[in-house]
C-alpha cells in the first residue's frame, strides 16, 4: 500500500484459518482504508480456506465475489507479488490488465494476462463471471492438452473477454509496463512469481537492486523498506540454494 499510494483502499478476502494472520497484518493501521471480507460472507466455506487453484478459480469466477468488491477498479495481488511503483491512471480504462503470458508472446496470439497481479473492472468481471468454471472452460475451443486439467480463472477470463468486442483490452506494450511474470519486462509496476519463473537468472537482481540500494540508504517509509529488503534477501537465499 505504501507503494501504490493512498488513493487505493485495501480489501482482504480471508478464511477463518487465516483470520489471526489478517488481524496481525492490519493491527496498527486503524483509520486506514482497509476492508475485511471473510469468505463466509461471500457465500463460501470460510472454515477450510482455499486449498488449491481450482477452488481459488471458482471463487474469482463467481458473481458474488465481484459484487462484494469495494470499487470499480480492482487491483488483484496475491502474496507472492511485489509492487515496484504506483499504477498509472491511464491503465484504469482497461477491462483487464495482467502480465503477458510467454505462450502469447511466442505465438503472437492476444491474451489479457496473468491473474495473480492484475487490474480489472468490476462491472466487466460481474458480466463475465460464472460459477461453472471448469466444466464450461473445458467445453470451449481449447487444445487437447489444455482439456486435461482444470483451467485457472485468468484463462477463463481471457477466453471470454477476447470474445467480447465491446471490451477494451490493453495492447502488448501496456501489459509490459504493468507487470512481469513469465516474461521478464524491463520496468513494470509490479512482479508476480518471479522466483518461480526466473530462479537462476540475473533478472530479479537487475529489477530490484536499484530499489534495494535506495531503501538501504534511506530512513523513510520504514515498513516499505523492511518488506522489500526481506523479499530481496529471500530471493538471494533461494538463488544460492538452487545453485
Coordinates of C-alpha atoms in Angstrom, one line a residue:
X1 CA 0.0 0.0 0.0
X2 CA 2.9 2.3 0.6
X3 CA 4.0 1.7 -2.9
X4 CA 0.7 2.2 -4.8
X5 CA -0.4 5.2 -2.9
X6 CA -3.1 6.5 -0.6
X7 CA -5.8 6.7 -3.3
X8 CA -6.3 3.0 -3.1
X9 CA -8.1 1.0 -0.4
X10 CA -7.1 -2.5 0.7
X11 CA -9.7 -5.3 0.7
X12 CA -8.6 -8.6 2.2
X13 CA -10.5 -11.7 1.5
X14 CA -9.7 -14.4 4.1
X15 CA -10.9 -17.6 5.7
X16 CA -11.4 -18.5 9.4
X17 CA -8.0 -20.2 9.3
X18 CA -6.2 -17.0 8.3
X19 CA -8.1 -14.6 10.4
X20 CA -5.4 -14.4 13.1
X21 CA -2.8 -13.6 10.5
X22 CA -5.0 -10.9 8.9
X23 CA -5.5 -9.4 12.4
X24 CA -1.7 -9.1 12.8
X25 CA -1.4 -7.5 9.3
X26 CA -4.0 -4.8 9.9
X27 CA -3.0 -4.1 13.5
X28 CA -1.6 -0.6 13.7
X29 CA -3.4 0.6 10.6
X30 CA -6.6 1.8 12.4
X31 CA -8.3 4.6 10.4
X32 CA -6.8 3.4 7.1
X33 CA -9.0 2.4 4.2
X34 CA -9.0 -1.4 4.9
X35 CA -12.0 -3.6 4.1
X36 CA -12.1 -7.1 5.7
X37 CA -14.1 -9.6 3.7
X38 CA -14.4 -13.1 5.3
X39 CA -15.1 -16.0 2.8
X40 CA -18.2 -17.0 4.7
X41 CA -19.7 -13.6 3.9
X42 CA -19.2 -14.2 0.2
X43 CA -21.2 -17.5 0.3
X44 CA -18.2 -19.8 0.6
X45 CA -17.0 -22.2 3.3
X46 CA -14.9 -19.9 5.5
X47 CA -13.7 -22.6 7.9
X48 CA -11.5 -24.6 5.5
X49 CA -10.0 -21.8 3.4
X50 CA -8.8 -22.1 -0.2
X51 CA -6.9 -25.4 -0.7
X52 CA -6.0 -25.3 -4.4
X53 CA -6.1 -23.4 -7.6
X54 CA -9.4 -24.8 -8.7
X55 CA -11.1 -23.6 -5.5
X56 CA -9.4 -20.2 -6.0
X57 CA -10.6 -20.0 -9.6
X58 CA -14.1 -21.0 -8.5
X59 CA -14.1 -18.1 -6.1
X60 CA -12.8 -15.5 -8.6
X61 CA -15.3 -16.5 -11.3
X62 CA -18.3 -16.1 -9.1
X63 CA -20.5 -13.1 -9.5
X64 CA -20.9 -12.8 -5.7
X65 CA -17.1 -12.3 -5.3
X66 CA -17.1 -9.3 -7.6
X67 CA -20.3 -7.8 -6.4
X68 CA -18.7 -7.6 -2.9
X69 CA -15.6 -5.8 -4.3
X70 CA -15.4 -2.2 -2.9
X71 CA -14.7 -0.3 -6.1
X72 CA -14.9 -0.3 -9.9
X73 CA -11.1 -0.5 -10.4
X74 CA -9.8 -3.7 -8.7
X75 CA -6.1 -4.4 -8.3
X76 CA -5.7 -8.1 -7.6
X77 CA -2.4 -9.1 -6.0
X78 CA -1.5 -12.4 -4.4
X79 CA 1.0 -12.8 -1.6
X80 CA 3.9 -13.6 -4.0
X81 CA 3.6 -10.1 -5.6
X82 CA 6.0 -7.2 -5.3
X83 CA 4.8 -3.7 -6.3
X84 CA 7.6 -1.5 -7.5
X85 CA 5.8 1.7 -8.3
X86 CA 2.2 3.2 -8.4
X87 CA -0.2 2.1 -11.1
X88 CA -0.6 5.0 -13.7
X89 CA -4.2 6.2 -14.1
X90 CA -4.2 5.5 -17.9
X91 CA -4.4 1.8 -17.0
X92 CA -7.7 2.2 -15.3
X93 CA -9.7 2.3 -18.5
X94 CA -8.9 -1.3 -19.5
X95 CA -11.2 -4.2 -18.5
X96 CA -8.3 -6.4 -17.5
X97 CA -4.5 -5.8 -17.5
X98 CA -2.1 -8.6 -16.5
X99 CA 1.4 -9.7 -17.2
X100 CA 2.0 -11.1 -20.7
X101 CA 2.0 -14.9 -20.9
X102 CA 5.0 -16.5 -22.5
X103 CA 2.9 -18.6 -24.8
X104 CA 1.1 -15.5 -26.0
X105 CA 4.4 -13.8 -26.8
X106 CA 5.8 -16.6 -28.9
X107 CA 2.6 -17.4 -30.7
X108 CA 1.5 -13.8 -31.3
X109 CA -1.9 -14.6 -30.0
X110 CA -3.6 -12.0 -27.9
X111 CA -4.0 -12.6 -24.2
X112 CA -5.2 -10.4 -21.3
X113 CA -2.5 -11.9 -19.0
X114 CA -1.7 -13.4 -15.6
X115 CA -4.3 -13.0 -12.8
X116 CA -2.0 -13.1 -9.8
X117 CA -1.2 -9.4 -10.3
X118 CA -3.9 -7.9 -12.4
X119 CA -6.0 -4.7 -12.8
X120 CA -9.7 -5.3 -13.6
X121 CA -13.0 -3.5 -14.0
X122 CA -15.6 -4.8 -11.5
X123 CA -18.5 -4.3 -13.9
X124 CA -16.9 -6.4 -16.6
X125 CA -16.0 -9.1 -14.2
X126 CA -19.6 -9.3 -13.0
X127 CA -20.9 -9.6 -16.6
X128 CA -18.3 -12.3 -17.4
X129 CA -18.4 -14.4 -14.2
X130 CA -19.8 -17.8 -14.0
X131 CA -20.0 -20.4 -11.3
X132 CA -19.2 -23.3 -13.6
X133 CA -15.6 -22.5 -14.4
X134 CA -14.0 -25.9 -15.1
X135 CA -16.9 -27.5 -17.0
X136 CA -17.6 -24.5 -19.2
X137 CA -14.0 -23.9 -20.0
X138 CA -13.4 -27.5 -21.0
X139 CA -16.3 -27.3 -23.4
X140 CA -14.7 -24.3 -25.2
X141 CA -12.3 -24.4 -28.1
X142 CA -9.1 -25.1 -26.2
X143 CA -6.3 -27.5 -27.3
X144 CA -6.5 -31.2 -26.3
X145 CA -3.6 -30.8 -23.8
X146 CA -5.4 -28.0 -22.0
X147 CA -8.5 -30.0 -21.6
X148 CA -6.6 -32.5 -19.4
X149 CA -6.6 -30.2 -16.4
X150 CA -8.7 -27.5 -14.7
X151 CA -8.2 -24.0 -16.1
X152 CA -7.1 -21.1 -13.8
X153 CA -9.5 -18.2 -13.6
X154 CA -7.3 -15.9 -15.7
X155 CA -7.5 -18.4 -18.6
X156 CA -11.3 -18.3 -18.3
X157 CA -11.5 -14.5 -18.3
X158 CA -9.0 -14.3 -21.2
X159 CA -11.2 -16.7 -23.3
X160 CA -14.4 -14.8 -22.5
X161 CA -13.0 -11.3 -22.9
X162 CA -11.3 -12.0 -26.2
X163 CA -14.8 -12.9 -27.5
X164 CA -16.3 -9.5 -26.3
X165 CA -15.6 -6.9 -29.0
X166 CA -17.0 -4.0 -26.8
X167 CA -14.5 -4.7 -24.0
X168 CA -11.3 -2.6 -24.1
X169 CA -8.2 -4.7 -23.6
X170 CA -4.6 -3.5 -23.4
X171 CA -2.0 -3.9 -26.2
X172 CA 1.1 -5.8 -25.5
X173 CA 3.1 -2.6 -24.8
X174 CA 0.7 -1.7 -21.9
X175 CA 0.9 -5.1 -20.4
X176 CA 4.7 -4.8 -20.4
X177 CA 4.5 -1.6 -18.4
X178 CA 2.1 -3.1 -15.9
X179 CA 3.5 -6.4 -14.7
X180 CA 6.1 -9.1 -15.2
X181 CA 5.7 -12.9 -14.6
X182 CA 6.9 -15.4 -17.2
X183 CA 8.2 -12.7 -19.5
X184 CA 10.9 -10.5 -17.9
X185 CA 9.8 -7.0 -18.6
X186 CA 12.2 -4.1 -18.1
X187 CA 10.3 -1.6 -15.9
X188 CA 6.9 -2.9 -14.7
X189 CA 4.8 -1.6 -11.9
X190 CA 4.9 -5.0 -10.2
X191 CA 6.2 -8.5 -10.3
X192 CA 4.5 -11.9 -9.7
X193 CA 6.1 -15.3 -9.1
X194 CA 9.5 -14.1 -10.3
X195 CA 11.3 -16.5 -8.0
X196 CA 9.3 -19.4 -9.6
X197 CA 9.9 -18.4 -13.2
X198 CA 13.3 -16.8 -13.0
X199 CA 15.1 -18.6 -10.1
X200 CA 18.6 -18.6 -11.6
X201 CA 18.7 -15.5 -13.7
X202 CA 20.0 -12.0 -13.1
X203 CA 16.6 -10.5 -14.0
X204 CA 15.4 -10.2 -10.4
X205 CA 18.7 -8.6 -9.3
X206 CA 18.5 -6.1 -12.1
X207 CA 15.0 -5.1 -11.3
X208 CA 15.3 -5.0 -7.5
X209 CA 18.9 -3.8 -7.0
X210 CA 18.2 -0.1 -7.6
X211 CA 15.3 -0.2 -5.2
X212 CA 17.3 -2.1 -2.6
X213 CA 20.2 0.4 -2.7
X214 CA 17.8 3.3 -2.4
X215 CA 15.9 1.8 0.6
X216 CA 19.0 0.5 2.3
X217 CA 20.4 4.1 2.4
X218 CA 17.2 5.8 3.4
X219 CA 15.2 6.2 6.6
X220 CA 11.9 7.0 5.0
X221 CA 9.0 4.6 4.6
X222 CA 10.3 2.1 7.1
X223 CA 7.7 -0.6 6.6
X224 CA 8.2 -0.5 2.8
X225 CA 11.9 -0.7 3.3
X226 CA 11.6 -3.7 5.5
X227 CA 9.3 -5.6 3.2
X228 CA 11.3 -5.1 0.0
X229 CA 14.6 -5.8 1.7
X230 CA 13.2 -9.1 3.2
X231 CA 11.9 -10.1 -0.3
X232 CA 15.2 -9.4 -1.9
X233 CA 17.1 -11.3 0.7
X234 CA 14.7 -14.3 0.4
X235 CA 15.3 -14.4 -3.3
X236 CA 19.1 -14.2 -2.8
X237 CA 18.9 -17.2 -0.4
X238 CA 16.7 -19.1 -2.9
X239 CA 19.1 -18.4 -5.7
X240 CA 22.1 -19.7 -3.6
X241 CA 20.1 -22.8 -2.7
X242 CA 19.3 -23.6 -6.3
X243 CA 22.9 -23.3 -7.2

